[in-house]
Coordinates of C-alpha atoms in Angstrom, one line a residue:
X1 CA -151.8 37.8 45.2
X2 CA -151.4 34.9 42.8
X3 CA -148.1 33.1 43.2
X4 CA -145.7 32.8 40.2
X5 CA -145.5 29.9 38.3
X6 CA -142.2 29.0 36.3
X7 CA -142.9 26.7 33.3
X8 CA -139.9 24.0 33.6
X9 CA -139.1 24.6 29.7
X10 CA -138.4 28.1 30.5
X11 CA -135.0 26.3 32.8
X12 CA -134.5 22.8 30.7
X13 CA -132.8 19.6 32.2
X14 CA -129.5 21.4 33.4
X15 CA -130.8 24.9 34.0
X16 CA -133.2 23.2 36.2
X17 CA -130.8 21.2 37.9
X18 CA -128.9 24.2 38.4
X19 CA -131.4 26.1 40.5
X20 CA -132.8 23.2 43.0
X21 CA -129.2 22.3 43.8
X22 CA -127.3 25.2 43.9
X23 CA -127.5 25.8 47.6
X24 CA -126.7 21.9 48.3
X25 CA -123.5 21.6 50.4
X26 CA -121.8 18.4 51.4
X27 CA -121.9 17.5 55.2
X28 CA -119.5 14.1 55.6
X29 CA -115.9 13.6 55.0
X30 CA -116.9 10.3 53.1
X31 CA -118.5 12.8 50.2
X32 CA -115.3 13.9 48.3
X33 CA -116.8 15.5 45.6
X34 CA -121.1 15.4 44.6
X35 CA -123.0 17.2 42.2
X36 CA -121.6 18.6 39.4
X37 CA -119.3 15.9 37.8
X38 CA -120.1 12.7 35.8
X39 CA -120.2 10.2 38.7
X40 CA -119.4 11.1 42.7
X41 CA -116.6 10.4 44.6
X42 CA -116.3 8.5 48.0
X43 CA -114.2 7.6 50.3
X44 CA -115.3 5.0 53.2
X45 CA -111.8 3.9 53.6
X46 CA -112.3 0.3 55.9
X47 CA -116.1 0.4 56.1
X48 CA -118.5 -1.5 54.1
X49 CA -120.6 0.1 51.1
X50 CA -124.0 -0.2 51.7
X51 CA -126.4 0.5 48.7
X52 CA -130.0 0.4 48.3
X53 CA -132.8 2.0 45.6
X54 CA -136.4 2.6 45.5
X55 CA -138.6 3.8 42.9
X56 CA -141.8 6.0 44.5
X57 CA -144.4 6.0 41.0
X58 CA -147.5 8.5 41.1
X59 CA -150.4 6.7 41.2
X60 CA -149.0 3.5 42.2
X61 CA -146.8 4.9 45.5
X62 CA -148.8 8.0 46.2
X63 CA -151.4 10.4 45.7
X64 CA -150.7 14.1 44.5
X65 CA -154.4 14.9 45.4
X66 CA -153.6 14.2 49.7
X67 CA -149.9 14.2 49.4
X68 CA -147.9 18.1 49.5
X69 CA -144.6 17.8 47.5
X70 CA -142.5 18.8 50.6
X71 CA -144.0 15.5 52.5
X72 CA -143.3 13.7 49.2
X73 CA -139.2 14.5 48.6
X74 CA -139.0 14.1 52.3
X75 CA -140.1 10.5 52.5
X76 CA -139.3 9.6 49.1
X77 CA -135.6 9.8 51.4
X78 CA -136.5 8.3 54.6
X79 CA -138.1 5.2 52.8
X80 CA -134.0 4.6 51.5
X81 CA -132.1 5.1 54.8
X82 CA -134.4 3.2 56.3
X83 CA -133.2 0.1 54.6
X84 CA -129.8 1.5 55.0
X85 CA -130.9 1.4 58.9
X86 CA -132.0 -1.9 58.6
X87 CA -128.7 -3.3 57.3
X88 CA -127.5 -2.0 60.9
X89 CA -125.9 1.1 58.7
X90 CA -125.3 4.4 58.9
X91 CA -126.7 6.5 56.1
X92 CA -124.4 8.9 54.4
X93 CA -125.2 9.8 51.3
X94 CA -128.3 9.7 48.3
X95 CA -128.6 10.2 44.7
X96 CA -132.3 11.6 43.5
X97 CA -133.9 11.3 39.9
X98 CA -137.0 11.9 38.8
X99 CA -139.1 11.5 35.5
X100 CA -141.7 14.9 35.6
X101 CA -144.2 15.5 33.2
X102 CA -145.2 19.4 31.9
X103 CA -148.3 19.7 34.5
X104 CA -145.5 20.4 36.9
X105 CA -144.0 23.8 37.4
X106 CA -140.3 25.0 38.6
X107 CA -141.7 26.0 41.7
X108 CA -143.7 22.8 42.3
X109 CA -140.4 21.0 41.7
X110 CA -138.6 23.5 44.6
X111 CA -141.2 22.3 46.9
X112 CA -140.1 18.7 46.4
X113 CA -136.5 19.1 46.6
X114 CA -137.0 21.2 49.5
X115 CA -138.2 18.2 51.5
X116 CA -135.4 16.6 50.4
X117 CA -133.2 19.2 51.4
X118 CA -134.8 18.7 54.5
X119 CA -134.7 15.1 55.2
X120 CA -130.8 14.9 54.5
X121 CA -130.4 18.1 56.7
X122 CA -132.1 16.0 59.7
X123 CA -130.4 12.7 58.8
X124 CA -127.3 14.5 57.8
X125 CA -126.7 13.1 54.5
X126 CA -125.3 14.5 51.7
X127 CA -127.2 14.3 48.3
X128 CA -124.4 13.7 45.9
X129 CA -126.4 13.4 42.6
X130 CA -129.0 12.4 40.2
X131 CA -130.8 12.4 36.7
X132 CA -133.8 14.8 35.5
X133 CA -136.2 13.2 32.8
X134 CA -139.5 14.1 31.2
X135 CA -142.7 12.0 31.9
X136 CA -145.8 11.4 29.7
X137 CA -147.6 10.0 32.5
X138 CA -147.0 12.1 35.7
X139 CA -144.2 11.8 38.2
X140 CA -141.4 9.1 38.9
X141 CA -138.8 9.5 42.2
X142 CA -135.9 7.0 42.1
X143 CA -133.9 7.3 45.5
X144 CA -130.4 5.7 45.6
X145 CA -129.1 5.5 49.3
X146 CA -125.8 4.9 50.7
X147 CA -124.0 4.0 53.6
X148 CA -121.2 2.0 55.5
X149 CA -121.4 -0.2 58.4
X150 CA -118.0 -1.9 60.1
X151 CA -118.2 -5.8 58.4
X152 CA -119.2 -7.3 62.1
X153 CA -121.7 -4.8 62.6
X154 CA -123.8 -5.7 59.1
X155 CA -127.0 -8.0 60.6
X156 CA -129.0 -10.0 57.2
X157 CA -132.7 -10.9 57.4
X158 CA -130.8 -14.5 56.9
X159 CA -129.5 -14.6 61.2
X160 CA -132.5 -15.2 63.2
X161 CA -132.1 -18.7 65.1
X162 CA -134.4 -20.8 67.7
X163 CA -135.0 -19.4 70.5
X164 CA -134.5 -16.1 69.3
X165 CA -136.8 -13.2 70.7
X166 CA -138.6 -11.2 68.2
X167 CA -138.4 -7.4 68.4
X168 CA -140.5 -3.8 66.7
X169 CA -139.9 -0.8 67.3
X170 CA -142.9 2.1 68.0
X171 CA -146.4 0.6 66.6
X172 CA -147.9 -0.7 64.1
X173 CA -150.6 0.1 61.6
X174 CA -150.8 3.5 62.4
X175 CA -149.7 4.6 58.3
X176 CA -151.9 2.2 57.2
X177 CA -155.0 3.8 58.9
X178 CA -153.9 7.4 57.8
X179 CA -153.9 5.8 54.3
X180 CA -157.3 4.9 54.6
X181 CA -158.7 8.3 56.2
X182 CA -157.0 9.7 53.2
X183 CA -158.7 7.4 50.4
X184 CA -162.2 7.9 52.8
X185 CA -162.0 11.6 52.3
X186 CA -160.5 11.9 48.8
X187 CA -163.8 9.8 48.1
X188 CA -166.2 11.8 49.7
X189 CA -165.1 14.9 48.3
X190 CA -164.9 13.4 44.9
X191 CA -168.5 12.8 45.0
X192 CA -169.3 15.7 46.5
X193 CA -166.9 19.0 46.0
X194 CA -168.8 20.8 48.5
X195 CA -167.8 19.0 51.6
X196 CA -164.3 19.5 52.2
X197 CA -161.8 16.9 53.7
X198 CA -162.0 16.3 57.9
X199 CA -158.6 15.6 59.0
X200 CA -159.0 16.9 62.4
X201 CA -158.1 15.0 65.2
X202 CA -155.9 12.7 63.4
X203 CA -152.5 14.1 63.3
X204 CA -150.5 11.1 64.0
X205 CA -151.7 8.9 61.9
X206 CA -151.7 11.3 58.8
X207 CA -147.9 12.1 60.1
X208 CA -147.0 8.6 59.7
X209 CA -148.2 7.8 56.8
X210 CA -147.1 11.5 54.7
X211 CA -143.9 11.9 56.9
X212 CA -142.5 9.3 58.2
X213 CA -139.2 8.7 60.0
X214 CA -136.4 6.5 59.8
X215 CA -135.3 4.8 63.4
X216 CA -131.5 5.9 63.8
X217 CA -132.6 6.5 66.8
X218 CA -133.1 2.4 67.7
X219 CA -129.5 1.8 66.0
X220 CA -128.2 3.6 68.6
X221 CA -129.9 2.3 71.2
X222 CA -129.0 -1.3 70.7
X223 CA -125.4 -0.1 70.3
X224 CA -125.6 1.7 73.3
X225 CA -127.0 -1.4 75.4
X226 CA -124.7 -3.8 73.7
X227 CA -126.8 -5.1 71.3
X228 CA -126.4 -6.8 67.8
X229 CA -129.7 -8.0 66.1
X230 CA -129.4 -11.5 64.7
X231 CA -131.7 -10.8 61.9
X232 CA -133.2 -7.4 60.8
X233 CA -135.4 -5.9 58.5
X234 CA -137.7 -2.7 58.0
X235 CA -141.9 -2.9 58.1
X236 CA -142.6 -1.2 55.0
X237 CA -145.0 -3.7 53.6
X238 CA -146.3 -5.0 56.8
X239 CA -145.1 -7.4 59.7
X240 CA -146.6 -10.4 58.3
X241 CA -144.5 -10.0 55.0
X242 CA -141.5 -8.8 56.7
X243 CA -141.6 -11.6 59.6
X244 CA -142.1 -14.4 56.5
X245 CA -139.2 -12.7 55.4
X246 CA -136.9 -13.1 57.9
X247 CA -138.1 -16.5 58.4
X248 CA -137.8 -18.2 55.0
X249 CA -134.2 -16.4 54.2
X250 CA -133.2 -18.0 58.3
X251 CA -135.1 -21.4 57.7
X252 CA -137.1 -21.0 60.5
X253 CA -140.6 -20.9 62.1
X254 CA -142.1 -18.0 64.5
X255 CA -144.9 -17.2 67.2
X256 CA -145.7 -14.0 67.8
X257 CA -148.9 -12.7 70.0
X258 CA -151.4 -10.6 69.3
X259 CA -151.7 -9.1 72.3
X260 CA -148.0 -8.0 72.2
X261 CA -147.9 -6.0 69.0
X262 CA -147.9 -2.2 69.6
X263 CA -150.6 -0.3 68.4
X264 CA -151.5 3.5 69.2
X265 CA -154.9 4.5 70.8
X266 CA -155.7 6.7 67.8
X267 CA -154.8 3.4 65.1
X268 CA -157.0 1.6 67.3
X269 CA -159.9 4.1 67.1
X270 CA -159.7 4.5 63.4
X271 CA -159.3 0.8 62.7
X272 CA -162.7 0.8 64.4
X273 CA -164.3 3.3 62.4
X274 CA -163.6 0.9 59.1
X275 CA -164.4 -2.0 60.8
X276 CA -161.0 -3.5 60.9
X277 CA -159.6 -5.6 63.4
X278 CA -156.5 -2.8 64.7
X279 CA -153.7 -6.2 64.7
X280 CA -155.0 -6.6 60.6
X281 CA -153.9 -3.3 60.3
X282 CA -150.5 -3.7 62.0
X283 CA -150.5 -7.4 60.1
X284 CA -150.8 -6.3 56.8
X285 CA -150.6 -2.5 56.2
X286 CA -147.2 -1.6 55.7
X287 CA -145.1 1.8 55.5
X288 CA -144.4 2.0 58.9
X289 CA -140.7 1.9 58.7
X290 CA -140.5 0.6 62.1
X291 CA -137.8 -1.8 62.8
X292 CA -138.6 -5.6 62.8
X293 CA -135.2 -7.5 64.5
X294 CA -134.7 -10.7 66.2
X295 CA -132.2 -10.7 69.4
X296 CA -130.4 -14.3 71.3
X297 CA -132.8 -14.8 74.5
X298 CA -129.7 -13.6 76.9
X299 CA -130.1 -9.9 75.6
X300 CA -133.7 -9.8 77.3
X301 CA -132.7 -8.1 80.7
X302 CA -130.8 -5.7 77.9
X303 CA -133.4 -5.1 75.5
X304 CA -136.3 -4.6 78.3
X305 CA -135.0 -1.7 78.8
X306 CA -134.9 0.7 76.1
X307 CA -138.0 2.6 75.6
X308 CA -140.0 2.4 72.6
X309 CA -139.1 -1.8 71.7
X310 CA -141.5 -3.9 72.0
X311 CA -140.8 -7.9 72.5
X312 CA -143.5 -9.6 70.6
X313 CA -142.3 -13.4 70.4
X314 CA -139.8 -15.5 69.5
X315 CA -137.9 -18.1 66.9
X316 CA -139.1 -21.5 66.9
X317 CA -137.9 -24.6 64.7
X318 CA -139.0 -24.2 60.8
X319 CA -140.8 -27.3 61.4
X320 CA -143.4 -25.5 63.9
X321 CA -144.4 -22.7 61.3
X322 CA -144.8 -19.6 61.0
X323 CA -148.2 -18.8 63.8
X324 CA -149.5 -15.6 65.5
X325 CA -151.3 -17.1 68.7
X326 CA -154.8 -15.0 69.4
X327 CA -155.4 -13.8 73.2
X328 CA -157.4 -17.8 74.0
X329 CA -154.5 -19.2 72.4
X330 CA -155.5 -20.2 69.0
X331 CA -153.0 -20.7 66.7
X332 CA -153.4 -18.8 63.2
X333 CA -150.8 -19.1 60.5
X334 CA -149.2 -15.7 59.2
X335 CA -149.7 -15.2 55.6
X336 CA -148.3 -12.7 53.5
X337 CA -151.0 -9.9 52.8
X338 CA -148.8 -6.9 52.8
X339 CA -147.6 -4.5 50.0
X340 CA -147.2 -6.6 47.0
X341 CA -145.4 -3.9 43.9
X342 CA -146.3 -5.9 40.9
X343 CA -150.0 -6.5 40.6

């Protein structure tokens, strides 16, 4: 049986918006009034406002040939709180807009907005707003993201200092390689319709790259254990970029070991079948979301144990540089070959 399809003229801006938010309901105390009014009200009382915004462009950001709707409005939120996260914040609340050309249909649009509806369900966040415009050119997500954080708690890329140990969380590259299997496949089937996609086998790196996650989780660990990052930032346009980050903004060098950054079996094996070194792809890929944070050398016997961190180096004087030392002890200077948004 053919499904419906609802042309989004037959709703308009406001009947639209309507329908895909009617069965929103606020969650936190901070939300005193969302949708439905010219602007939302908050309330954080002695907490600090944390705000961030992305934009997620079709064709630039992602794929609608490999990448379902629900995965889309689902990370199109993670990728906000986790800079929220990275701030050392706790996400609360998100505005979503989006630019959507005719090709689309209402029910395409209620598979977006119901991975939305999902990722603030699991992050418990309330989505408190947002603007509905047409598109000539395809689809356009802008994600506002807020949060508070107590004014001691906030940690800046700007606090990493010598002698400082150098911290991720999970592993690396493991987006990066979905990405490619992705692209590899959406090639092959291009040139040849009659051979379809093989995805098998490769579960987590397709998760991480279409779904990922936002660490909470490693916030409130380090709480948990005492812990206040120096420096912090999330990996979502590779460590290299993110680690020259944190460096130029705390006027300071690095070394960090190849053998130390955490990569998954099934990143390694796929890396392989490219022909790509595995610690390029954890270098340079990007979109991980992981958490990339510096801690003083005392926290060590702290940090060692919480499962899932990984120490990969440390801080060094800004006069050493910025180096990844290879397993027979080469030195190699980090450059940044990550994400780069204007080309």
């Amino acid at each position: 049986m053919q499904k419906k399809v609802t042309l989004l003229s037959e709703f308009g801006e406001f009947g639209l918006i309507e329908h895909i938010t009617n069965n929103i309901k606020k969650i936190n105390p901070e939300t005193i009034y969302g949708i439905g009014d010219d602007a939302a009200v908050l309330d954080y009382s002695n907490k600090k406002i944390l705000v961030t915004t992305d934009l997620l462009v079709e064709g630039i950001h992602f794929n609608l040939i490999y990448t379902p709707l629900k995965h889309l409005g689902y990370k199109s939120v993670v990728v906000n709180l986790s800079d929220i996260v990275a701030m050392n914040g706790t996400p609360k609340q998100i505005t979503f807009s989006l630019a959507v050309s005719s090709k689309f249909s209402v029910e395409a649009i209620e598979d977006l907005y119901e991975g939305v509806r999902l990722a603030c369900n699991h992050y418990g966040v309330d989505l408190i707003g947002g603007d509905t415009s047409s598109s000539l050119t395809g689809l356009l997500i802008s994600v506002t993201a807020m949060g508070y954080a107590n004014e001691n708690e906030i940690v800046y890329r700007n606090g990493a200092k010598e002698t400082d140990l150098i911290c991720v969380s999970g592993d690396l590259g493991a987006a990066y390689m979905g990405l490619q299997l992705l692209e590899r496949e959406k090639t092959v089937f291009s040139e040849t319709s009659q051979v379809q996609p093989d995805l098998s086998g490769h579960d987590y790196i397709l998760e991480r790259q279409l779904k990922p996650e936002a660490r909470v989780d490693i916030i409130k660990k380090l709480k948990e254990k005492g812990i206040l990052p120096t420096s912090m930032i999330d990996i979502s346009d590779g460590l290299s970029s993110e680690l020259i980050h944190i460096c130029k903004q705390s006027k300071t060098g690095c070394r960090i070991y190849t053998e130390k950054i955490p990569i998954d079996a099934e990143t390694c094996k796929m890396a392989n079948e490219f022909n790509l070194p595995p610690e390029t792809a954890a270098l340079n890929g990007g979109e991980d979301y992981e958490l990339l944070f510096t801690i003083p050398l005392s926290d060590f016997e702290k940090i060692k144990l919480i499962k899932g961190i990984s120490v990969i180096g440390n801080i060094t004087n800004a006069s050493e540089g910025l180096n990844l030392i290879s397993p027979d002890g080469n030195f190699i200077q980090i450059m940044a070959q990550g994400w780069n948004a204007i080309k």
